[in-house]
mmCIF file of C-alpha atoms and ligand atoms in Angstrom:
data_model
loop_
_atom_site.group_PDB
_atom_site.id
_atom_site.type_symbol
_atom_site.label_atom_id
_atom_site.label_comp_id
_atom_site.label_asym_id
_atom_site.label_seq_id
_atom_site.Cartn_x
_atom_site.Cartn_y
_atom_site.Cartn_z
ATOM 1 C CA UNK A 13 23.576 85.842 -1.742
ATOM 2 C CA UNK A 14 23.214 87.380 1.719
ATOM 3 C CA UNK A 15 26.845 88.868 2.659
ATOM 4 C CA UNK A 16 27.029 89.906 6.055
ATOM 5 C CA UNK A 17 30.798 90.314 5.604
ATOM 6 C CA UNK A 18 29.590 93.578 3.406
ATOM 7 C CA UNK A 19 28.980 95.090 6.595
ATOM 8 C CA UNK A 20 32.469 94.636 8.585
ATOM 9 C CA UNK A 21 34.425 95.819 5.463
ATOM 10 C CA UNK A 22 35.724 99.152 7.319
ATOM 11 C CA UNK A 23 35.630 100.711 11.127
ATOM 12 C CA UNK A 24 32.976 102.959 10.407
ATOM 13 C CA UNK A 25 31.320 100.610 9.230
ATOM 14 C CA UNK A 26 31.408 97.938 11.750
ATOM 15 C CA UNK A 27 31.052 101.044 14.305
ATOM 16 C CA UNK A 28 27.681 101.451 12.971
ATOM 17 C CA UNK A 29 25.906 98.157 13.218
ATOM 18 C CA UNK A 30 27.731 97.411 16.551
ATOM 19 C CA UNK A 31 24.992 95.795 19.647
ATOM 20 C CA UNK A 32 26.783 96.548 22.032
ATOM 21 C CA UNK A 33 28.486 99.265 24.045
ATOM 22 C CA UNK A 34 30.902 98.973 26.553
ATOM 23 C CA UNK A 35 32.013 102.649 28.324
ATOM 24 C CA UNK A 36 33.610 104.124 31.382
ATOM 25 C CA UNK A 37 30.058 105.136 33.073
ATOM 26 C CA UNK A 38 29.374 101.090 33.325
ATOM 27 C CA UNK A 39 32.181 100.322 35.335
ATOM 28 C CA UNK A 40 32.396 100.736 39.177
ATOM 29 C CA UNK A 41 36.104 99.804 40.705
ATOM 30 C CA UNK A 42 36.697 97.986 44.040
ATOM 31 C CA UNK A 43 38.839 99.635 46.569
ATOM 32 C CA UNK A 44 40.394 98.443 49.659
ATOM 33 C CA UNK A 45 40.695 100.570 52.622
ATOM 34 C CA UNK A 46 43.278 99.645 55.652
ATOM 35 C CA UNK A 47 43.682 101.154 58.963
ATOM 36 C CA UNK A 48 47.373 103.076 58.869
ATOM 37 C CA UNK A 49 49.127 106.132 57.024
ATOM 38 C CA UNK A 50 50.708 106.768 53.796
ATOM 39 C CA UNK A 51 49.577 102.774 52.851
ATOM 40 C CA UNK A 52 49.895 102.065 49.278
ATOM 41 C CA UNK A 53 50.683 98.213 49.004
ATOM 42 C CA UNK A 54 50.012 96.016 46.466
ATOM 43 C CA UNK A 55 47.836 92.372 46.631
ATOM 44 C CA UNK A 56 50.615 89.915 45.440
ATOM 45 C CA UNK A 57 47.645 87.734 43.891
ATOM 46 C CA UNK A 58 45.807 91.040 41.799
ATOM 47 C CA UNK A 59 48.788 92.876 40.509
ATOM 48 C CA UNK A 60 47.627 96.596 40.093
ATOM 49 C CA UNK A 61 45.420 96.642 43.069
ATOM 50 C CA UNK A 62 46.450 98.333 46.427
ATOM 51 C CA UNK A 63 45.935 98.349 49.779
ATOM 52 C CA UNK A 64 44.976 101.643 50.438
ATOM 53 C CA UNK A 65 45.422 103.806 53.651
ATOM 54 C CA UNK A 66 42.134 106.518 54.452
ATOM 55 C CA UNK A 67 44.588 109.557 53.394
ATOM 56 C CA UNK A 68 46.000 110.656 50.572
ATOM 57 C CA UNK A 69 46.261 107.333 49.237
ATOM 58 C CA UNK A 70 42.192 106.772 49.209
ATOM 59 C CA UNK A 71 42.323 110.166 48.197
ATOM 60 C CA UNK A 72 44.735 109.690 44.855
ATOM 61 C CA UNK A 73 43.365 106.544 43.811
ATOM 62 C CA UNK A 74 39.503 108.176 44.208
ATOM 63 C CA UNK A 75 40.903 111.301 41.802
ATOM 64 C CA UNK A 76 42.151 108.463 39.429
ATOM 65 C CA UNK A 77 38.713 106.864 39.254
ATOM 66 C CA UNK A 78 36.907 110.322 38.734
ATOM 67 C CA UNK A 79 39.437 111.195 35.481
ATOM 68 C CA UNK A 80 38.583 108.456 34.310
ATOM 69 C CA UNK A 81 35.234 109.434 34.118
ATOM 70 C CA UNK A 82 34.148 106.072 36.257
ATOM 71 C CA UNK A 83 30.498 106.835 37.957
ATOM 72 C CA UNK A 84 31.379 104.238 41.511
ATOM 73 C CA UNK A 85 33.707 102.635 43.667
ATOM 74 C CA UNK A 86 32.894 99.731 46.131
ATOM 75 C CA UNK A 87 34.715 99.626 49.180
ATOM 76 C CA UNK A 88 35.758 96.608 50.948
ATOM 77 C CA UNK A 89 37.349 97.086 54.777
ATOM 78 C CA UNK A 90 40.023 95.539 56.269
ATOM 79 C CA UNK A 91 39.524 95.867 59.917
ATOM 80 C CA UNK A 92 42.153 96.645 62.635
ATOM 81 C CA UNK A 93 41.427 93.753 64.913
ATOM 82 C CA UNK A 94 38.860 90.846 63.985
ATOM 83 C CA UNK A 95 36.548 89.294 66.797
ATOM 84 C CA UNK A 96 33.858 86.717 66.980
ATOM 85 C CA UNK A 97 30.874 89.091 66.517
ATOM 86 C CA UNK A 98 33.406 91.087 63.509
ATOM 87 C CA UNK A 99 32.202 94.289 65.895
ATOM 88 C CA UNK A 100 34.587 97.415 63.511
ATOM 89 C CA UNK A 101 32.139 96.121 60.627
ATOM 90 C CA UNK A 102 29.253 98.225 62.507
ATOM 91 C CA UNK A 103 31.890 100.322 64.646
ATOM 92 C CA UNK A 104 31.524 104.394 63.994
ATOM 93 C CA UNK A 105 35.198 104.801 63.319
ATOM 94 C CA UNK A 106 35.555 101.758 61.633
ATOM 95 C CA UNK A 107 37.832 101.424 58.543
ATOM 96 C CA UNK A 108 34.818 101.652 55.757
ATOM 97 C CA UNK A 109 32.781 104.495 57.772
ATOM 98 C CA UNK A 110 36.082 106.157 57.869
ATOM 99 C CA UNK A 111 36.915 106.334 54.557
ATOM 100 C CA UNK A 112 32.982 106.825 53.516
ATOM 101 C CA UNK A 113 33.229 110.460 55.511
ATOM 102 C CA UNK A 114 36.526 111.332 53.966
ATOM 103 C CA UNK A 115 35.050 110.691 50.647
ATOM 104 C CA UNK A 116 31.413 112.316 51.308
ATOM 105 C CA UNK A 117 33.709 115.298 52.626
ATOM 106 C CA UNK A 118 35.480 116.060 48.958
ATOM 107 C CA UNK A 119 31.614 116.334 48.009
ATOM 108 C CA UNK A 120 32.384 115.094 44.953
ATOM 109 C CA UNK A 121 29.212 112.966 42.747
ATOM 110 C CA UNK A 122 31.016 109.856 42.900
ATOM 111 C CA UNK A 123 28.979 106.853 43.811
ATOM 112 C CA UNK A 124 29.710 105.149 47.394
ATOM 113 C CA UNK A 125 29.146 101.829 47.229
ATOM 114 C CA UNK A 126 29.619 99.460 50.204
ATOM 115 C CA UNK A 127 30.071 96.331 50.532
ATOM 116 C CA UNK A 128 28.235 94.623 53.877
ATOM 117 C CA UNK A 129 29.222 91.259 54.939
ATOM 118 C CA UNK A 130 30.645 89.962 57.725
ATOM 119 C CA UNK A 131 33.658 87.756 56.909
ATOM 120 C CA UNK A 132 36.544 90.692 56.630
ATOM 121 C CA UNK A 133 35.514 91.249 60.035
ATOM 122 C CA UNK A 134 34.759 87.695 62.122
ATOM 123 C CA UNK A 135 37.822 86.216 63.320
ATOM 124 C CA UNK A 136 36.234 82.746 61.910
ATOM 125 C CA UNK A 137 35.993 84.269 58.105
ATOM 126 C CA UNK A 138 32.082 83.386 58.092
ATOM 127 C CA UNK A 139 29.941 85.799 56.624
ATOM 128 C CA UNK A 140 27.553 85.667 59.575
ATOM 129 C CA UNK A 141 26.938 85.021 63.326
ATOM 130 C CA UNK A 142 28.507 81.718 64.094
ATOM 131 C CA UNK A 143 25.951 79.364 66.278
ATOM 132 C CA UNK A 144 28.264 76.116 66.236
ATOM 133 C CA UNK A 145 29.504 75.349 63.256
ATOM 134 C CA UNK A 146 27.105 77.090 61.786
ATOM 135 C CA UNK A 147 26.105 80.357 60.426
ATOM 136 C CA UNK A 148 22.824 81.742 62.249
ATOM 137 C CA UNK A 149 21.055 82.955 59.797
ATOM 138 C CA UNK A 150 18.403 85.554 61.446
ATOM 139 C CA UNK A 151 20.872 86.730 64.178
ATOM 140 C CA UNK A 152 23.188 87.484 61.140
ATOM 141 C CA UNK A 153 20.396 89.709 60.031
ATOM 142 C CA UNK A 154 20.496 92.229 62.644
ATOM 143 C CA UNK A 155 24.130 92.610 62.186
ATOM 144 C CA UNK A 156 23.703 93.172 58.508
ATOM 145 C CA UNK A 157 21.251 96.283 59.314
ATOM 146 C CA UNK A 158 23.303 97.576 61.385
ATOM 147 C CA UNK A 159 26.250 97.606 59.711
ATOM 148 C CA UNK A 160 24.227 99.082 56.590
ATOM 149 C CA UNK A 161 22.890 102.066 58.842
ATOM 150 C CA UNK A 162 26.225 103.125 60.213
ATOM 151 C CA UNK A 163 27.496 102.815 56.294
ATOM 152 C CA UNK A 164 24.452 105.507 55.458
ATOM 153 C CA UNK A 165 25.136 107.333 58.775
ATOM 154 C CA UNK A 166 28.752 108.156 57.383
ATOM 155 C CA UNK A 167 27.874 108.822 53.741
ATOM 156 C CA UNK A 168 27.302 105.694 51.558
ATOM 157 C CA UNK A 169 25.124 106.369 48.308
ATOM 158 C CA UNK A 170 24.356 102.359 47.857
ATOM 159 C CA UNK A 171 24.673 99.857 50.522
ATOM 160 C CA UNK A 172 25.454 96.282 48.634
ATOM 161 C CA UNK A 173 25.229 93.304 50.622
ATOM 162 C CA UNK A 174 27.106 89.872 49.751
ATOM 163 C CA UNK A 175 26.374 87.195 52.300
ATOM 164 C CA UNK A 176 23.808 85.612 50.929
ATOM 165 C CA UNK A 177 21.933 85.317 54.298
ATOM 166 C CA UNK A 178 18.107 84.843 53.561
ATOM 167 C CA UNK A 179 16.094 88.080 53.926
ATOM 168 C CA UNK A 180 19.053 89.965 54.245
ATOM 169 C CA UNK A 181 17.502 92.710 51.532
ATOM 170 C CA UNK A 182 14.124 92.823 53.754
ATOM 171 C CA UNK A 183 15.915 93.112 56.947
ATOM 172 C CA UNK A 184 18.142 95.869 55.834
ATOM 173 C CA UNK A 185 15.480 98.160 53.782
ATOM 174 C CA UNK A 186 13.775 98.059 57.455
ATOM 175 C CA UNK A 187 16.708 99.023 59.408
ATOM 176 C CA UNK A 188 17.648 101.947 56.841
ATOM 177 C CA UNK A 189 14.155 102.989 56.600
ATOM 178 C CA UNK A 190 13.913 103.040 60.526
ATOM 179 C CA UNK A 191 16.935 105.509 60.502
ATOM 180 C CA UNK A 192 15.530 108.150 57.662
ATOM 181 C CA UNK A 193 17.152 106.225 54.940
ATOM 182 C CA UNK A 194 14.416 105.886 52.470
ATOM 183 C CA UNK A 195 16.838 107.147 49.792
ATOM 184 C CA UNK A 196 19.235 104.878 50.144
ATOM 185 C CA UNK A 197 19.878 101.982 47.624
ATOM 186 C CA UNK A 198 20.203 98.171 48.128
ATOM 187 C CA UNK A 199 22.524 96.864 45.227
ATOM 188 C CA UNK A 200 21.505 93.195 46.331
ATOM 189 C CA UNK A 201 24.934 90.156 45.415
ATOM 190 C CA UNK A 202 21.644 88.319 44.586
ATOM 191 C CA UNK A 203 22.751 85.395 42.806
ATOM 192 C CA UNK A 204 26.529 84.771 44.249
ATOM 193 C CA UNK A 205 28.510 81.658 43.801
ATOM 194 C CA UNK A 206 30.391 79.563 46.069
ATOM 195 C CA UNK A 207 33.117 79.994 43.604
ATOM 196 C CA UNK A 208 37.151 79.188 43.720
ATOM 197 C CA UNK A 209 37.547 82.713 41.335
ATOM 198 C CA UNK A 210 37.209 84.646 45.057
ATOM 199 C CA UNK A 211 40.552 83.411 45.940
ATOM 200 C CA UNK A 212 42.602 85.893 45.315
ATOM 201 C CA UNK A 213 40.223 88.436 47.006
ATOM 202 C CA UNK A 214 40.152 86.427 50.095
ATOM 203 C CA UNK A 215 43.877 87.471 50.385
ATOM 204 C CA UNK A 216 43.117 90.598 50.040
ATOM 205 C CA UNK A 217 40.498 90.877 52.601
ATOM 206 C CA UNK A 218 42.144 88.243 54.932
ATOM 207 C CA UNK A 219 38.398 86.814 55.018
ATOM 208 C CA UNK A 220 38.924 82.703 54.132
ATOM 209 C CA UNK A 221 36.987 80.912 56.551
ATOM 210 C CA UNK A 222 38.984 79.355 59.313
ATOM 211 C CA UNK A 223 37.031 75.707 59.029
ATOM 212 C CA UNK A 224 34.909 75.043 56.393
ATOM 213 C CA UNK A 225 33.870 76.777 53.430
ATOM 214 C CA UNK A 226 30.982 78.778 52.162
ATOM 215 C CA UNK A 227 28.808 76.135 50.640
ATOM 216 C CA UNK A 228 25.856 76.402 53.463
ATOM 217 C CA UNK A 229 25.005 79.989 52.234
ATOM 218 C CA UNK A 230 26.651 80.567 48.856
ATOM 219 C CA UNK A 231 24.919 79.052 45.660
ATOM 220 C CA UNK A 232 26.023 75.842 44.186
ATOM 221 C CA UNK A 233 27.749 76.432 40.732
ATOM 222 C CA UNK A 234 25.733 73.477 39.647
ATOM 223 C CA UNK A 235 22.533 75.531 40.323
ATOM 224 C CA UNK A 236 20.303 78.057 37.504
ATOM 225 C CA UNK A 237 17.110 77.947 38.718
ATOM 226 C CA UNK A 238 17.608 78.693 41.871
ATOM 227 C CA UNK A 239 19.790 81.891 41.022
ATOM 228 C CA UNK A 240 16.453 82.993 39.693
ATOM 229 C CA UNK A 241 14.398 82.352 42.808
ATOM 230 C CA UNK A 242 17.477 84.040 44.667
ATOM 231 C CA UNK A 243 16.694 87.138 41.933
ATOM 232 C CA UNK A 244 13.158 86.761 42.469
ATOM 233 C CA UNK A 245 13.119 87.328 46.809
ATOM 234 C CA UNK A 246 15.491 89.425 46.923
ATOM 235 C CA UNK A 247 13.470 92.158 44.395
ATOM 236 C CA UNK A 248 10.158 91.158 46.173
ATOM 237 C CA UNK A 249 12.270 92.446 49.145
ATOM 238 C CA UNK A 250 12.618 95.525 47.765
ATOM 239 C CA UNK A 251 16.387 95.416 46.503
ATOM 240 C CA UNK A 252 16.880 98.142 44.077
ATOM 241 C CA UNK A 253 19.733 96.900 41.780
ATOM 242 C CA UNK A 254 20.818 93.116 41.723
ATOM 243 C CA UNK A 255 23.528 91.409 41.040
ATOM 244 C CA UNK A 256 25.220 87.699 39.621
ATOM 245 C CA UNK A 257 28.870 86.856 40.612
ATOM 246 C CA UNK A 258 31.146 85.717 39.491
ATOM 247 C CA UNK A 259 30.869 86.950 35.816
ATOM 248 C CA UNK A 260 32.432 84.994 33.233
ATOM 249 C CA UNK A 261 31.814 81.370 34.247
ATOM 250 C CA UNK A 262 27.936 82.634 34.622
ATOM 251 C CA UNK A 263 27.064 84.359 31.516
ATOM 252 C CA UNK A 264 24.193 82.350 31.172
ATOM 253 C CA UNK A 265 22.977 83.064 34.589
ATOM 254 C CA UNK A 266 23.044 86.924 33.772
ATOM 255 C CA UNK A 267 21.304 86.734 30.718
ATOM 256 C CA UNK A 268 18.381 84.311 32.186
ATOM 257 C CA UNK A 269 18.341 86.799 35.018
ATOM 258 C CA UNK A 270 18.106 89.736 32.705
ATOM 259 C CA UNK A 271 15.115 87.839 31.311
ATOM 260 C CA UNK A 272 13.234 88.392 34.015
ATOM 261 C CA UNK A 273 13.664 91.453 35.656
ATOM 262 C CA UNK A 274 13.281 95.036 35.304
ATOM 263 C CA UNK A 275 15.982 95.966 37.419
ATOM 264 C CA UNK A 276 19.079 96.633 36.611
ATOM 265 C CA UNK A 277 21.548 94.080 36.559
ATOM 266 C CA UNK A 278 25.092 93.996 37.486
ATOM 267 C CA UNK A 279 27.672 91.102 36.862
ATOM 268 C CA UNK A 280 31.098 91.211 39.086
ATOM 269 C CA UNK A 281 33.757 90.503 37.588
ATOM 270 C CA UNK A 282 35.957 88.867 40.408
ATOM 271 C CA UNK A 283 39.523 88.454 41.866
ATOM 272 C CA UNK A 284 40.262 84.730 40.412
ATOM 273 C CA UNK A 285 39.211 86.096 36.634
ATOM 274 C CA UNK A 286 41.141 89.300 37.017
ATOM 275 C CA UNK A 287 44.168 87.231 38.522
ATOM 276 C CA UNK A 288 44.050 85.127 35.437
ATOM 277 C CA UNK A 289 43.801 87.585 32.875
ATOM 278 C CA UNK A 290 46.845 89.177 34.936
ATOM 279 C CA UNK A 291 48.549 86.637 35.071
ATOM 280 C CA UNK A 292 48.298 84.899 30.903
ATOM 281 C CA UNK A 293 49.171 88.992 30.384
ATOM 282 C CA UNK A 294 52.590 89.023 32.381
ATOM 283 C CA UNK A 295 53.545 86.031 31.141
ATOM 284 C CA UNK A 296 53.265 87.444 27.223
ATOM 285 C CA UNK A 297 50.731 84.467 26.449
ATOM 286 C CA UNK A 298 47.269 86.881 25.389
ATOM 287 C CA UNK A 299 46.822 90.707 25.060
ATOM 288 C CA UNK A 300 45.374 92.225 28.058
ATOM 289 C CA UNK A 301 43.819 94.969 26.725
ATOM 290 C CA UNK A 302 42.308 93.143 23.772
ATOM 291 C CA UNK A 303 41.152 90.126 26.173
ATOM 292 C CA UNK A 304 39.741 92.513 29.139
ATOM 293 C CA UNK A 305 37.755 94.832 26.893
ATOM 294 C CA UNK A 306 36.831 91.675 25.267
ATOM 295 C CA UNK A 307 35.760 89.925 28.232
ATOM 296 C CA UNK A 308 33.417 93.496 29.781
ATOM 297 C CA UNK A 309 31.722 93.517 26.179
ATOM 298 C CA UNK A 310 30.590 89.774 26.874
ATOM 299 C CA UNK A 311 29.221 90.359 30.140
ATOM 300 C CA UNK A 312 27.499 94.166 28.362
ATOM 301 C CA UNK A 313 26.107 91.698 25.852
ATOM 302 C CA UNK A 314 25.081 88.729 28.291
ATOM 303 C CA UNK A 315 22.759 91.717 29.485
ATOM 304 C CA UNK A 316 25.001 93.201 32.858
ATOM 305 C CA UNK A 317 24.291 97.072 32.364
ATOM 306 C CA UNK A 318 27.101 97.672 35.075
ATOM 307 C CA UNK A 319 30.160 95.804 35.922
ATOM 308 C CA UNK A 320 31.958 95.804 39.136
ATOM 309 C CA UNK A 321 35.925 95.258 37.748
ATOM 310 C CA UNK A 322 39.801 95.477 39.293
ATOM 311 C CA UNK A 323 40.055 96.305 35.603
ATOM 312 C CA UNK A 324 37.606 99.694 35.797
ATOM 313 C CA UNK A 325 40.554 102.043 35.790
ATOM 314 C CA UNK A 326 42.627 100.338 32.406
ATOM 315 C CA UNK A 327 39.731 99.785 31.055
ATOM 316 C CA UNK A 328 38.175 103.192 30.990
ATOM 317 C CA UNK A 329 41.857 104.375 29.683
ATOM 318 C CA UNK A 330 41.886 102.395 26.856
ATOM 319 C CA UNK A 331 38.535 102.934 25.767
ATOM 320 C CA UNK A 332 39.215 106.734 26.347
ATOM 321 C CA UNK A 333 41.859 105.845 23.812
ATOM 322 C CA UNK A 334 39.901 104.209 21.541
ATOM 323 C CA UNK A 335 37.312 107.242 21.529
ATOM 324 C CA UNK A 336 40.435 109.473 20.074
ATOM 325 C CA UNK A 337 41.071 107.727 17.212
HETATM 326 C C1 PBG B 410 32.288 89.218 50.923
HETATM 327 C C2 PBG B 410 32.722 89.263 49.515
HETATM 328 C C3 PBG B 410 33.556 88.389 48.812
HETATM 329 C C4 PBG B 410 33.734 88.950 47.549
HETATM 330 C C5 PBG B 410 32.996 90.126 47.519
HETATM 331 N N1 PBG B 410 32.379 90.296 48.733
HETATM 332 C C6 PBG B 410 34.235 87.154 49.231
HETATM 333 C C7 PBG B 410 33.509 85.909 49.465
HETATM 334 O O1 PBG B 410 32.296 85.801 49.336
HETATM 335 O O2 PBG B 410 34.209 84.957 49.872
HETATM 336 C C8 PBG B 410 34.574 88.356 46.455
HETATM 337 C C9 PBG B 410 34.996 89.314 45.405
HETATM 338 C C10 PBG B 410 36.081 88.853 44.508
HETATM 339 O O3 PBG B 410 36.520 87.693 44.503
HETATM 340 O O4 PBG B 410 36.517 89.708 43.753
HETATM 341 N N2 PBG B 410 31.446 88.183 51.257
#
């Protein structure tokens, strides 16, 4: 009789014959940079997270990530003002290109990664050039490049953008190429949902839309296929790492995606699933360390080889624990 139980009898054992790996150098953790001093305020919605000042806030939470032996952070802006055309999203002192030149400055080999959209900045919340009602797609284009150049002007490694405009990969390789950027990577939110799990970041980032919602640019959750066309442009366009959001609703999307590409893949794990997790944890109903290592090994094993995570930080320390024992 075939026993497969034979081979989970001990640790070592199961150690052995284990698929999958989950380990500090696959995570990348999400910041969030705000104009100010000495700013260290938690997101009522993602306990553990922080509004973070560019000082020795950024600078302490940054150290924290490197410790832990975490390879990237993405940073998300919170600008000081917000106006029609979202104008500190491209500005040279704006709140991201600040805190990229404080960071390039501790020359440290910590990946910057950036996130470029346009709805922390628009005082309507859309990710794009409004024209009516309406997001213009192609005008939002040129915004995107810029915004991506002044990100590698001040010291970004990877320039990620998340607004699912069409061509936005194309249009910003050009721009960054145009500017001496040839080394500069495009980690492409390829195949992104218009998902209720972003709530809680949306408080974060003060970025819901004022009317409407997202559903004219972000995917339908109803939709496979066409994440994989989505895949498919964005690498003809020359994106260099892609990316499916949100994570744990779309397993299935990140392994059909995985499929077919030889790219690397990334799956972001977002606010609403953190907030959850968070939240079942405070309340004593499920272990949160068991249940978030649990959850980054499914997405590992789904076929993400990176994971953007609130969790990075905990979860690097208890798998630095783990590796003790
Ligand atoms: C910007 C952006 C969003 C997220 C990442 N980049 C919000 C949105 O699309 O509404 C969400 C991340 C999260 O929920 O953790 N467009």
């Amino acid at each position: 009789m075939q026993r497969p139980r034979r081979r989970r009898r001990t640790e070592a054992l199961r150690r052995l014959v284990r698929e999958h790996e989950l380990s500090p150098g696959d995570l990348i953790q999400p910041i969030f940079v705000v104009h100010g001093q000495g700013v260290e305020r938690e997101i009522d919605s993602m306990p553990g997270v922080c509004h973070l000042s560019v000082d020795q806030s950024l600078d302490r939470e940054v150290d924290r990530v490197e410790a832990l032996g975490i390879p990237a952070v993405i940073l998300f802006g919170l600008p000081a003002a917000k106006d029609d055309g979202g104008t500190e999203n491209f500005a040279e002192d704006g709140i991201v290109q600040r805190a990229l030149r404080r960071l390039r400055a501790r020359s440290s080999d910590l990946l910057l990664i950036t996130d470029v959209c346009c709805c922390e900045y628009t005082s309507h919340g859309h990710c794009g050039v409004l024209r009516g009602e309406s997001v213009d797609n192609d005008a939002t284009l040129e915004v995107l490049s810029r915004v991506a150049v002044s990100h590698a002007r001040a010291g970004a490694d990877i320039v990620a953008p998340s607004g699912m405009m069409d061509g936005m990969v194309a249009a910003i390789r050009s721009g960054l190429d145009a500017d001496g950027h040839q080394d500069l990577a495009i980690l492409s939110y390829a195949v992104k949902y218009a998902s209720g799990f972003y709530g809680p970041f949306r408080e974060a980032a003060g970025s819901a839309p004022s009317f409407g919602d997202r559903r004219q640019y972000q995917m339908d959750p109803a939709n496979l296929r066409e994440g994989l066309l989505e895949a498919a442009l964005d690498e003809a366009e020359g994106a260099d790492l892609l990316m499916v959001k949100p994570a744990l609703a779309y397993l299935d999307v990140v392994r059909a995606v995985r499929e077919r590409t030889h790219l690397p893949l990334l799956a972001y794990n977002v606010s609403g699933e953190y907030a959850m997790l968070k939240a079942a944890a405070r309340l004593g109903w499920v272990d949160e360390r068991r249940l978030v290592l649990e959850a980054l090994t499914g997405m590992r094993r789904a076929g993400a080889d990176a994971i953007n995570t609130y969790h990075a930080k905990d979860a690097a320390a208890w798998l630095a624990e783990e590796g003790r024992r």
